[in-house]
Amino acid sequence: MMKPGSRKRRASPPAPSAPVTLPPPGFVADREEAAARVERLLQYQFNNRSLLEEALTHQSFAAASYQRLEFVGDAALGLAFSNFLYLTNPTVGPGALSTLRAANISTEKLARVAVRHDLYPLLRRNCPRLDLLVGQFIQSVKQELEDDLGTTPYGGSVFKAPKVLADMVEAIAAAVYVDCNFNLEKLWKVTRFLFEPIVTAETIDEQPVSMLHELCQKHGKDVKFKTWQKGGTTVVNVFVGGALVGMGSSEQMVIAKLNATRDALSKLLGGGNQQVLTTGVGHGLGVEVGELRECKQKLIEQCSRKHWPKPIFK
């Protein structure tokens, strides 16, 4: 019998079991297979595979990560592209060469290289939030037409590219560079195909900007570009007649402006923001059907020549 006023002691709850760690979606658990995939992609046999294993390890995983290799790869790719652009552009000045180099090794460009070659599943990591961010970016890139996937010269998506994807490409390049005893010529020979199509002076011109000014001038609308910094990224907003019609971002201001202009043109020509051009102009004067068709065709032809994604008119 229980004594008066005494309380029945509750049984202690069972000790919680250790959480089960599941591999990230799409993760290649077989590390030999992960390394073999990279070697098949590069058509290069590593002398020291531990370099490759390090290049395929994120800092969230309990092992030596790619951070040191990424540091080397960033510099090595920069020098490799500097050499290539210097030799292939004998009449281009240093400012334009710097822009071309930045366009070819930007986070946006390298992240798309990683997506195109399905590198992220090969990365050892332990960060669900990272998986979510990368998954969203991959999905946004794959929504483009298959013919355009990877042909965007320097990015173009308003969706910010996760740096981890660019870091992977730089780390893998560094693994090759170190493995071949810091032979820059060998590094370029092995990895150049990853970066095709390479951005050239011909494919990075500002034709879309001229096209936007011409279109708006016909309808008495002013065009303004407003630039601001978000971390290490330049964001450009395009205003037509005071209304926001386009946005683009990149590590380079020139590229961010091009991205924003293409975004604005696709919306203006698609009709979603057509009222921006028609408001307050004459007596209901708008973009005539023939003119609209001509502008759309010009933009389509320009994107085709420059290997940009085909515009989606909204």
XYZ file of C-alpha atoms in Angstrom:
314
model
C 0.000 0.000 0.000
C 1.080 3.564 -0.728
C 1.530 5.902 2.214
C -0.886 8.836 2.364
C 0.467 11.863 0.498
C 3.076 9.851 -1.383
C 3.231 10.079 -5.174
C 3.650 7.257 -7.576
C 7.052 7.473 -9.203
C 6.828 7.639 -12.958
C 8.932 5.320 -15.014
C 11.878 7.016 -16.707
C 11.355 7.500 -20.440
C 13.497 5.307 -22.642
C 16.755 6.830 -23.753
C 16.433 8.329 -27.225
C 18.017 6.258 -29.911
C 20.824 7.745 -31.937
C 19.527 9.543 -35.037
C 19.954 7.672 -38.257
C 22.053 9.628 -40.735
C 20.755 9.156 -44.250
C 22.843 9.949 -47.303
C 21.798 13.097 -49.189
C 19.504 12.578 -52.191
C 21.444 11.494 -55.244
C 24.648 11.054 -53.259
C 27.154 8.609 -54.733
C 28.195 6.655 -51.650
C 30.742 4.511 -53.493
C 33.785 6.780 -53.405
C 35.688 4.664 -55.908
C 32.825 5.131 -58.347
C 32.699 8.878 -57.627
C 36.394 9.233 -58.419
C 36.062 7.025 -61.485
C 33.261 9.226 -62.829
C 35.473 12.302 -62.652
C 38.353 10.478 -64.317
C 36.072 9.320 -67.125
C 34.729 12.834 -67.550
C 38.194 14.380 -67.729
C 39.760 11.430 -69.533
C 42.580 11.785 -67.030
C 43.981 9.140 -64.695
C 45.083 10.546 -61.344
C 48.438 9.477 -59.954
C 47.290 10.499 -56.475
C 43.583 9.800 -56.078
C 43.544 11.251 -52.575
C 43.691 14.679 -54.218
C 40.482 13.907 -56.042
C 38.841 12.575 -52.884
C 39.737 15.826 -51.140
C 38.317 17.823 -54.057
C 35.029 15.956 -53.650
C 34.629 16.688 -49.918
C 32.724 19.667 -48.495
C 33.801 21.298 -45.229
C 30.574 20.116 -43.560
C 31.872 16.535 -43.801
C 34.255 15.156 -41.165
C 37.292 14.830 -43.429
C 39.820 16.990 -45.236
C 37.781 19.309 -47.454
C 38.343 20.929 -50.832
C 39.031 24.410 -49.391
C 42.808 24.380 -49.921
C 42.431 22.982 -53.425
C 39.724 25.515 -54.261
C 42.181 28.274 -53.308
C 44.737 26.898 -55.772
C 42.157 26.173 -58.464
C 40.814 29.714 -58.405
C 44.284 31.095 -59.138
C 45.254 28.377 -61.630
C 42.114 28.775 -63.736
C 42.522 32.547 -63.643
C 46.060 32.249 -64.987
C 45.091 29.621 -67.568
C 42.330 31.851 -68.932
C 44.610 34.899 -68.817
C 47.106 33.100 -71.047
C 44.426 31.848 -73.434
C 42.665 35.205 -73.773
C 45.938 37.093 -74.191
C 47.041 34.819 -77.028
C 43.682 34.713 -78.813
C 42.838 38.430 -78.507
C 45.958 40.340 -79.653
C 44.080 43.633 -80.156
C 41.957 43.615 -76.988
C 42.963 45.892 -74.118
C 43.547 44.874 -70.490
C 40.160 46.099 -69.249
C 38.236 44.009 -71.773
C 40.527 41.029 -71.146
C 39.761 41.250 -67.421
C 36.031 41.269 -68.162
C 36.362 38.245 -70.447
C 38.364 36.331 -67.856
C 35.834 37.142 -65.134
C 32.967 36.042 -67.379
C 34.610 32.684 -68.049
C 35.371 31.860 -64.423
C 32.450 33.580 -62.689
C 30.491 31.710 -60.034
C 27.501 31.638 -62.398
C 29.516 30.090 -65.214
C 31.332 27.515 -63.069
C 28.136 26.543 -61.242
C 26.544 25.736 -64.590
C 29.568 23.619 -65.474
C 28.922 21.595 -62.314
C 25.231 21.222 -63.182
C 25.896 20.231 -66.777
C 28.285 17.468 -65.722
C 26.244 16.352 -62.679
C 29.088 16.883 -60.203
C 27.150 17.676 -57.027
C 26.054 14.069 -56.302
C 29.760 13.186 -56.118
C 30.386 15.601 -53.234
C 30.666 14.262 -49.679
C 28.734 16.668 -47.464
C 26.540 16.829 -44.388
C 24.404 19.927 -44.861
C 20.697 19.529 -45.736
C 20.292 23.278 -46.245
C 23.040 23.176 -48.866
C 21.251 20.325 -50.632
C 18.087 22.434 -50.723
C 19.805 25.501 -52.199
C 21.690 23.485 -54.792
C 18.580 21.507 -55.681
C 16.633 24.701 -56.326
C 19.377 26.082 -58.542
C 19.740 22.843 -60.497
C 15.988 22.756 -61.053
C 15.962 26.334 -62.320
C 18.778 25.595 -64.766
C 17.185 22.390 -66.031
C 13.968 24.234 -66.816
C 15.754 25.771 -69.769
C 15.528 24.032 -73.106
C 17.945 21.135 -73.368
C 19.676 22.720 -76.344
C 20.466 25.786 -74.285
C 21.703 24.028 -71.147
C 25.279 25.095 -70.611
C 25.487 27.389 -73.620
C 24.735 30.495 -71.594
C 28.075 32.296 -71.821
C 28.265 33.681 -68.328
C 25.146 32.660 -66.452
C 22.046 34.744 -66.876
C 19.710 33.330 -64.275
C 18.427 35.769 -61.674
C 18.580 32.840 -59.224
C 21.858 33.121 -57.335
C 24.258 30.294 -58.084
C 25.416 28.418 -54.942
C 29.151 28.991 -54.530
C 29.686 25.345 -53.582
C 29.153 24.313 -57.219
C 31.807 26.714 -58.485
C 34.120 25.655 -55.649
C 33.822 22.030 -56.754
C 34.923 22.865 -60.291
C 37.871 24.904 -59.016
C 38.880 22.149 -56.582
C 38.745 19.449 -59.261
C 40.832 21.642 -61.565
C 43.335 22.148 -58.744
C 43.496 18.403 -58.111
C 44.536 17.933 -61.738
C 46.994 20.836 -61.512
C 48.716 19.496 -58.396
C 48.610 15.898 -59.649
C 50.466 16.842 -62.847
C 53.149 18.729 -60.906
C 51.658 22.190 -61.470
C 51.807 21.925 -65.240
C 49.504 24.734 -66.409
C 49.533 23.596 -70.027
C 48.431 20.107 -68.979
C 45.687 21.550 -66.764
C 44.308 23.567 -69.695
C 44.448 20.593 -72.026
C 42.536 18.382 -69.576
C 39.892 20.855 -68.410
C 39.299 23.314 -71.263
C 36.295 21.412 -72.636
C 34.449 21.951 -69.349
C 34.188 25.681 -70.006
C 32.906 25.549 -73.573
C 31.519 27.687 -75.047
C 34.235 30.102 -73.943
C 33.091 33.712 -73.757
C 34.822 35.836 -76.395
C 34.868 39.525 -77.267
C 32.218 38.789 -79.898
C 29.797 37.049 -77.539
C 29.848 39.537 -74.688
C 28.885 42.726 -76.534
C 26.171 45.026 -75.231
C 23.725 44.663 -78.131
C 20.731 43.953 -75.824
C 21.348 47.274 -74.050
C 21.232 49.168 -77.349
C 18.090 47.257 -78.328
C 16.345 48.216 -75.081
C 17.240 51.900 -75.464
C 16.023 51.888 -79.067
C 12.717 50.252 -78.140
C 12.020 52.665 -75.292
C 13.110 55.721 -77.254
C 10.426 54.988 -79.850
C 7.794 55.274 -77.122
C 9.201 58.238 -75.256
C 10.249 56.224 -72.231
C 13.471 56.712 -70.324
C 15.640 53.780 -69.258
C 17.545 53.774 -65.992
C 19.875 51.172 -64.529
C 20.287 51.097 -60.766
C 23.156 49.099 -59.331
C 23.676 47.856 -55.790
C 25.886 45.362 -54.028
C 24.734 42.286 -52.139
C 27.731 40.627 -50.586
C 30.154 40.035 -53.433
C 27.407 40.139 -56.057
C 26.380 43.089 -58.206
C 22.624 43.401 -58.713
C 21.224 45.595 -61.491
C 17.606 46.736 -61.708
C 16.177 48.101 -64.975
C 13.524 50.809 -64.780
C 11.503 51.888 -67.820
C 9.354 54.954 -67.288
C 9.940 54.597 -63.559
C 8.674 50.996 -63.425
C 10.894 48.050 -62.511
C 10.908 45.678 -65.489
C 14.112 43.657 -65.194
C 16.728 42.398 -62.788
C 20.045 40.597 -63.146
C 22.995 39.708 -60.965
C 26.605 38.653 -61.335
C 29.996 39.131 -59.747
C 30.777 41.472 -62.671
C 28.775 44.668 -63.230
C 28.904 44.378 -67.042
C 27.462 40.880 -66.923
C 24.833 41.818 -64.343
C 23.708 44.651 -66.628
C 23.416 42.293 -69.590
C 21.427 39.790 -67.542
C 19.071 42.517 -66.324
C 18.612 43.899 -69.840
C 17.739 40.502 -71.291
C 15.248 39.989 -68.466
C 13.643 43.378 -69.196
C 13.439 42.766 -72.946
C 11.818 39.360 -72.534
C 9.131 40.871 -70.295
C 8.510 43.990 -72.371
C 8.294 42.095 -75.642
C 6.233 39.338 -74.102
C 3.423 41.679 -73.173
C 3.508 41.135 -69.425
C 4.929 44.647 -68.939
C 3.846 46.107 -72.266
C 1.675 48.703 -70.501
C 4.912 50.288 -69.286
C 5.592 51.321 -72.881
C 2.032 52.411 -73.674
C 1.104 54.426 -70.576
C 0.999 58.143 -71.255
C 2.232 57.898 -74.840
C 0.019 59.760 -77.335
C -3.560 58.521 -77.588
C -3.216 54.944 -76.522
C -0.277 54.424 -78.865
C 1.429 51.152 -78.036
C 3.768 48.662 -79.590
C 2.333 47.817 -82.982
C 1.938 44.157 -83.849
C 4.472 44.362 -86.664
C 6.991 46.214 -84.510
C 6.500 43.785 -81.640
C 7.091 40.850 -83.962
C 10.209 42.529 -85.363
C 11.640 43.242 -81.917
C 10.996 39.679 -80.776
C 12.674 38.303 -83.892
C 15.703 40.551 -83.360
C 16.065 39.352 -79.786
C 15.703 35.693 -80.803
C 18.338 36.086 -83.531
C 20.689 37.920 -81.168
C 20.364 35.209 -78.515
C 20.978 32.518 -81.136
C 24.145 34.208 -82.430
C 25.514 34.753 -78.949
C 24.553 31.291 -77.656
C 22.270 32.792 -75.009
C 19.169 30.938 -73.787
C 16.176 31.444 -76.048
C 14.020 34.239 -74.591
C 10.750 33.282 -72.952
C 8.249 36.072 -73.597
C 6.067 36.538 -70.528
